[in-house]
Amino acid sequence: MTGMGATTIQWQAEAIWEAVSPSLPTFSVEILPEIDSTNTELMRRARAGQLEPVLLVAERQSAGRGRLGRTWASGEATGTQPGGALPSLTFSLGLTLAPVDWSGLSLAVGLSVVESLHPDLKLKWPNDVWLQDRKLAGILIETASVGELRYAVIGVGINILPRDGQGLSTVPAALCELLPGIDAPAALARVASNLVRAVRQFETQGFAPLRADFHARDLLYGRELVCSDGVSGMARGVDAAGALLLHTPGGLKKITSAEVSVRPVPHPAANQP
Ligand code: BTN
């Protein structure tokens, strides 16, 4: 069921395995005290031919990675915290997937995470999880082609406890602000089996059936945005493939996740003396 290193934290690995394994018999849950990055490890394993479905959880990452080549730091908890509590939850789900169309997978993953955690959480396209105007969780999806198969590695990092925002433009949000007393194992228990179900549902049905649910969680809808390639306009949700729709002076534009990062345009009043 699990491969566990020495850990004193009470992970609910067995309950997760019991929820998932009836529909995915070779599934395993593995908890490691430390690794460079759960995504890096599952990509290494896939390239070495290990393609079994696995949930790999790390209590600490020494080289966590984010989207667009950024690093992902789990942070140090600030304030008075229960001894040994993890400041963040970091894990990756690895499994072979064969959807007809991969577009929208990252949105489906983000949607599953927010729906598993709290009604007040929103998605900042394509898949950042935000609480009001602060980021609470990030998702990094990578794939490896092995022969005919494609192995997807879906990495999720969730801030559990308040932490300092050193080097970041805004202080990150933490799940304990919404769910006082929650810890990393409880957050994993909420998210993990739903995520496996959502990803496997995406494999057969794609993103289109999730569009309305995404709009209900869309942080950007109706906001003026500027993309990294200079295109700007008003966000109008996403299309059936998960592309961001921008209402620009030149008409409605579709932005795909490969092309841009999106930032709200500063409100003009913010620049006035
Ligand atoms: C982002 O917001 O840029 C994505 C962050 C993804 C972080 C998670 S933590 C678990 C997994 N392992 C990694 O190295 N990254 C992802």
Short mmCIF file of C-alpha atoms and ligand atoms in Angstrom, two decimals:
data_model
loop_
_atom_site.label_atom_id
_atom_site.label_comp_id
_atom_site.label_asym_id
_atom_site.label_seq_id
_atom_site.Cartn_x
_atom_site.Cartn_y
_atom_site.Cartn_z
CA MET A 1 0.00 0.00 0.00
CA THR A 2 2.60 2.55 1.04
CA GLY A 3 6.31 3.04 1.05
CA MET A 4 7.10 5.26 3.99
CA GLY A 5 10.39 6.61 5.28
CA ALA A 6 10.79 7.57 8.93
CA THR A 7 8.04 10.07 9.70
CA THR A 8 6.20 10.93 12.88
CA ILE A 9 3.40 12.76 11.11
CA GLN A 10 0.09 10.90 11.00
CA TRP A 11 -0.75 10.76 7.30
CA GLN A 12 -4.03 9.08 6.36
CA ALA A 13 -2.31 7.12 3.60
CA GLU A 14 -4.32 3.96 4.10
CA ALA A 15 -7.68 5.75 3.89
CA ILE A 16 -6.60 7.43 0.65
CA TRP A 17 -5.39 4.13 -0.77
CA GLU A 18 -8.66 2.44 0.21
CA ALA A 19 -10.68 5.15 -1.52
CA VAL A 20 -8.69 5.02 -4.75
CA SER A 21 -7.49 1.43 -5.23
CA PRO A 22 -10.88 -0.19 -6.09
CA SER A 23 -10.93 1.79 -9.33
CA LEU A 24 -7.13 1.90 -9.79
CA PRO A 25 -5.79 -1.41 -8.46
CA THR A 26 -2.05 -0.72 -8.91
CA PHE A 27 -2.27 2.64 -7.10
CA SER A 28 0.06 3.29 -4.17
CA VAL A 29 0.64 6.06 -1.67
CA GLU A 30 4.18 6.93 -0.67
CA ILE A 31 5.24 9.38 2.03
CA LEU A 32 8.83 10.63 2.15
CA PRO A 33 10.38 12.78 4.88
CA GLU A 34 12.42 14.70 2.29
CA ILE A 35 13.20 14.78 -1.42
CA ASP A 36 14.37 17.37 -3.93
CA SER A 37 10.95 17.63 -5.59
CA THR A 38 8.05 15.20 -5.83
CA ASN A 39 7.56 16.20 -9.48
CA THR A 40 11.25 15.69 -10.30
CA GLU A 41 11.20 12.29 -8.61
CA LEU A 42 8.14 11.03 -10.49
CA MET A 43 9.53 12.32 -13.80
CA ARG A 44 12.81 10.48 -13.07
CA ARG A 45 10.89 7.30 -12.30
CA ALA A 46 8.77 7.61 -15.45
CA ARG A 47 11.86 8.03 -17.62
CA ALA A 48 13.22 4.87 -15.97
CA GLY A 49 10.04 3.03 -16.98
CA GLN A 50 8.16 3.16 -13.66
CA LEU A 51 4.66 4.07 -14.78
CA GLU A 52 2.44 2.80 -11.97
CA PRO A 53 -0.08 5.27 -10.55
CA VAL A 54 1.29 6.78 -7.35
CA LEU A 55 0.62 9.58 -4.90
CA LEU A 56 4.01 10.78 -3.68
CA VAL A 57 3.97 13.08 -0.67
CA ALA A 58 7.06 14.83 0.67
CA GLU A 59 7.19 16.44 4.10
CA ARG A 60 10.00 18.67 2.84
CA GLN A 61 11.29 19.49 -0.64
CA SER A 62 14.85 20.78 -1.04
CA ALA A 63 14.33 21.88 -4.66
CA GLY A 64 10.61 22.42 -5.17
CA ARG A 65 9.74 23.67 -8.63
CA GLY A 66 6.99 25.99 -9.83
CA ARG A 67 5.59 26.90 -13.22
CA LEU A 68 7.62 28.76 -15.83
CA GLY A 69 10.95 27.63 -14.35
CA ARG A 70 10.32 29.26 -10.99
CA THR A 71 11.22 27.67 -7.67
CA TRP A 72 8.57 26.64 -5.17
CA ALA A 73 9.56 27.23 -1.57
CA SER A 74 7.47 25.60 1.12
CA GLY A 75 8.42 28.41 3.48
CA GLU A 76 8.99 28.54 7.19
CA ALA A 77 5.93 28.90 9.38
CA THR A 78 5.65 32.20 11.24
CA GLY A 79 4.05 32.85 14.64
CA THR A 80 3.19 30.24 17.25
CA GLN A 81 2.57 26.92 15.58
CA PRO A 82 2.12 23.45 17.03
CA GLY A 83 5.54 21.77 17.17
CA GLY A 84 6.45 19.86 14.04
CA ALA A 85 3.44 21.02 12.01
CA LEU A 86 4.26 21.32 8.32
CA PRO A 87 3.92 24.83 6.86
CA SER A 88 2.77 23.39 3.55
CA LEU A 89 1.49 20.26 1.84
CA THR A 90 3.54 19.13 -1.15
CA PHE A 91 2.68 16.12 -3.27
CA SER A 92 2.52 14.80 -6.81
CA LEU A 93 0.12 12.40 -8.43
CA GLY A 94 1.64 10.34 -11.23
CA LEU A 95 -0.35 8.18 -13.65
CA THR A 96 -0.58 7.28 -17.31
CA LEU A 97 -3.27 9.23 -19.10
CA ALA A 98 -4.64 9.04 -22.63
CA PRO A 99 -7.22 11.82 -23.07
CA VAL A 100 -8.35 12.69 -26.59
CA ASP A 101 -7.34 16.28 -25.87
CA TRP A 102 -4.99 17.38 -23.06
CA SER A 103 -6.10 21.01 -23.09
CA GLY A 104 -7.85 22.05 -19.92
CA LEU A 105 -6.23 19.40 -17.70
CA SER A 106 -4.58 22.00 -15.50
CA LEU A 107 -7.92 23.79 -15.03
CA ALA A 108 -9.64 20.51 -14.14
CA VAL A 109 -6.94 19.84 -11.54
CA GLY A 110 -7.25 23.33 -10.03
CA LEU A 111 -11.01 22.99 -9.91
CA SER A 112 -10.81 19.68 -8.09
CA VAL A 113 -8.40 21.17 -5.53
CA VAL A 114 -10.56 24.22 -4.73
CA GLU A 115 -13.79 22.21 -4.64
CA SER A 116 -12.17 19.79 -2.19
CA LEU A 117 -10.94 22.54 0.11
CA HIS A 118 -13.32 25.49 0.54
CA PRO A 119 -16.14 27.41 -1.21
CA ASP A 120 -14.28 30.73 -0.83
CA LEU A 121 -11.26 29.64 -2.88
CA LYS A 122 -10.92 30.90 -6.45
CA LEU A 123 -8.85 29.95 -9.48
CA LYS A 124 -6.57 32.37 -11.20
CA TRP A 125 -6.25 31.05 -14.74
CA PRO A 126 -4.82 28.64 -15.57
CA ASN A 127 -4.64 26.90 -12.22
CA ASP A 128 -3.36 29.02 -9.31
CA VAL A 129 -5.51 28.78 -6.20
CA TRP A 130 -6.18 32.15 -4.59
CA LEU A 131 -7.90 33.36 -1.47
CA GLN A 132 -9.12 36.86 -2.25
CA ASP A 133 -5.98 38.57 -3.61
CA ARG A 134 -3.32 36.20 -2.30
CA LYS A 135 -2.05 32.92 -3.69
CA LEU A 136 -2.76 29.87 -1.54
CA ALA A 137 -1.67 26.96 -3.74
CA GLY A 138 0.14 26.22 -6.99
CA ILE A 139 -0.03 23.37 -9.47
CA LEU A 140 2.70 22.14 -11.80
CA ILE A 141 1.79 19.54 -14.45
CA GLU A 142 4.46 17.79 -16.45
CA THR A 143 4.32 14.78 -18.77
CA ALA A 144 6.80 12.17 -19.95
CA SER A 145 6.34 10.09 -23.09
CA VAL A 146 7.40 6.50 -22.63
CA GLY A 147 6.86 4.44 -25.77
CA GLU A 148 3.21 4.78 -26.71
CA LEU A 149 2.24 5.93 -23.23
CA ARG A 150 2.21 9.36 -21.66
CA TYR A 151 2.75 9.65 -17.92
CA ALA A 152 1.32 12.75 -16.26
CA VAL A 153 2.87 14.18 -13.10
CA ILE A 154 0.50 16.53 -11.32
CA GLY A 155 2.28 18.44 -8.54
CA VAL A 156 0.38 20.41 -5.94
CA GLY A 157 1.75 22.73 -3.24
CA ILE A 158 -0.68 24.16 -0.68
CA ASN A 159 0.23 26.67 2.02
CA ILE A 160 -1.22 25.35 5.25
CA LEU A 161 0.19 27.75 7.85
CA PRO A 162 0.93 31.48 7.63
CA ARG A 163 4.43 32.09 6.32
CA ASP A 164 6.64 35.00 5.47
CA GLY A 165 6.40 36.40 1.98
CA GLN A 166 10.12 37.00 1.47
CA GLY A 167 10.92 37.45 -2.20
CA LEU A 168 7.26 37.35 -3.20
CA SER A 169 5.17 40.28 -4.43
CA THR A 170 2.32 39.45 -2.02
CA VAL A 171 2.25 37.58 1.29
CA PRO A 172 0.85 34.12 0.53
CA ALA A 173 -2.50 33.01 1.90
CA ALA A 174 -2.75 29.93 4.13
CA LEU A 175 -5.46 27.30 4.39
CA CYS A 176 -5.67 27.67 8.17
CA GLU A 177 -7.16 31.16 7.61
CA LEU A 178 -10.27 29.42 6.21
CA LEU A 179 -10.08 26.16 8.14
CA PRO A 180 -8.59 26.87 11.56
CA GLY A 181 -6.65 23.93 12.94
CA ILE A 182 -6.23 22.13 9.61
CA ASP A 183 -2.91 20.42 9.05
CA ALA A 184 -1.16 18.96 6.00
CA PRO A 185 -2.44 15.38 6.48
CA ALA A 186 -6.05 16.60 6.81
CA ALA A 187 -5.67 18.75 3.70
CA LEU A 188 -4.27 15.79 1.77
CA ALA A 189 -7.17 13.62 2.91
CA ARG A 190 -9.62 16.18 1.53
CA VAL A 191 -7.88 16.58 -1.81
CA ALA A 192 -6.22 13.30 -2.86
CA SER A 193 -8.92 10.83 -3.84
CA ASN A 194 -11.09 13.57 -5.39
CA LEU A 195 -8.10 14.59 -7.50
CA VAL A 196 -7.57 11.06 -8.80
CA ARG A 197 -11.28 10.84 -9.67
CA ALA A 198 -11.24 14.25 -11.38
CA VAL A 199 -8.18 13.44 -13.47
CA ARG A 200 -9.60 10.11 -14.61
CA GLN A 201 -12.91 11.78 -15.42
CA PHE A 202 -11.01 14.38 -17.44
CA GLU A 203 -9.38 11.54 -19.37
CA THR A 204 -12.75 10.32 -20.65
CA GLN A 205 -14.78 13.55 -20.78
CA GLY A 206 -12.27 16.39 -21.25
CA PHE A 207 -12.68 19.89 -19.84
CA ALA A 208 -15.95 20.96 -21.51
CA PRO A 209 -18.35 19.60 -18.83
CA LEU A 210 -16.39 21.54 -16.18
CA ARG A 211 -16.62 24.94 -17.83
CA ALA A 212 -19.55 26.26 -15.77
CA ASP A 213 -17.94 25.05 -12.53
CA PHE A 214 -14.70 26.80 -13.51
CA HIS A 215 -16.59 30.04 -14.12
CA ALA A 216 -18.08 29.82 -10.62
CA ARG A 217 -14.50 29.87 -9.25
CA ASP A 218 -12.95 32.25 -11.80
CA LEU A 219 -11.01 34.99 -9.98
CA LEU A 220 -10.34 36.92 -13.17
CA TYR A 221 -13.78 37.12 -14.82
CA GLY A 222 -14.62 40.70 -15.74
CA ARG A 223 -11.20 42.01 -14.70
CA GLU A 224 -8.87 43.99 -16.94
CA LEU A 225 -5.76 41.91 -17.61
CA VAL A 226 -2.46 42.28 -19.34
CA CYS A 227 -0.70 39.18 -20.64
CA SER A 228 3.04 38.65 -20.78
CA ASP A 229 2.99 39.04 -24.58
CA GLY A 230 1.48 42.52 -24.20
CA VAL A 231 -2.11 41.64 -25.16
CA SER A 232 -4.59 43.25 -22.79
CA GLY A 233 -8.33 43.13 -22.37
CA MET A 234 -11.16 42.11 -20.12
CA ALA A 235 -11.32 38.48 -18.97
CA ARG A 236 -14.43 36.71 -20.19
CA GLY A 237 -13.94 33.26 -18.73
CA VAL A 238 -12.68 30.25 -20.66
CA ASP A 239 -13.79 28.29 -23.72
CA ALA A 240 -14.68 24.59 -23.83
CA ALA A 241 -10.97 23.71 -24.16
CA GLY A 242 -9.94 25.86 -21.20
CA ALA A 243 -8.39 28.72 -23.20
CA LEU A 244 -8.71 32.12 -21.51
CA LEU A 245 -11.07 34.44 -23.38
CA LEU A 246 -10.00 38.07 -23.49
CA HIS A 247 -12.21 40.84 -24.77
CA THR A 248 -9.67 43.13 -26.50
CA PRO A 249 -10.05 46.23 -28.69
CA GLY A 250 -9.32 43.90 -31.64
CA GLY A 251 -12.07 41.41 -30.69
CA LEU A 252 -12.30 38.29 -28.57
CA LYS A 253 -8.90 36.57 -28.23
CA LYS A 254 -8.18 33.05 -27.01
CA ILE A 255 -5.13 32.72 -24.80
CA THR A 256 -3.67 29.26 -24.24
CA SER A 257 -1.66 28.38 -21.18
CA ALA A 258 1.55 27.91 -23.14
CA GLU A 259 1.66 31.53 -24.27
CA VAL A 260 1.13 33.87 -21.39
CA SER A 261 1.12 34.66 -17.76
CA VAL A 262 -1.64 36.93 -16.63
CA ARG A 263 -1.56 39.80 -14.18
CA PRO A 264 -4.34 42.21 -13.27
CA VAL A 265 -3.66 45.70 -14.64
CA PRO A 266 -3.05 48.05 -11.69
CA HIS A 267 -6.12 50.17 -10.97
CA PRO A 268 -5.43 53.75 -12.24
CA ALA A 269 -6.25 55.18 -8.81
CA ALA A 270 -3.42 53.13 -7.33
CA ASN A 271 -0.86 55.20 -9.29
CA GLN A 272 -2.17 58.59 -8.21
CA PRO A 273 -0.31 60.51 -5.51
C1 BTN B 1 3.38 27.19 -9.23
O1 BTN B 1 2.51 27.84 -8.66
O2 BTN B 1 4.28 27.76 -9.87
C2 BTN B 1 3.35 25.70 -9.14
C3 BTN B 1 3.88 25.21 -7.83
C4 BTN B 1 3.83 23.71 -7.70
C5 BTN B 1 4.49 23.22 -6.44
C6 BTN B 1 4.33 21.75 -6.24
S1 BTN B 1 4.87 21.24 -4.64
C7 BTN B 1 4.76 19.57 -5.11
C8 BTN B 1 5.28 19.49 -6.52
N1 BTN B 1 6.72 19.35 -6.52
C9 BTN B 1 7.33 20.40 -7.05
O3 BTN B 1 8.57 20.55 -7.16
N2 BTN B 1 6.43 21.29 -7.44
C10 BTN B 1 5.08 20.84 -7.21
#
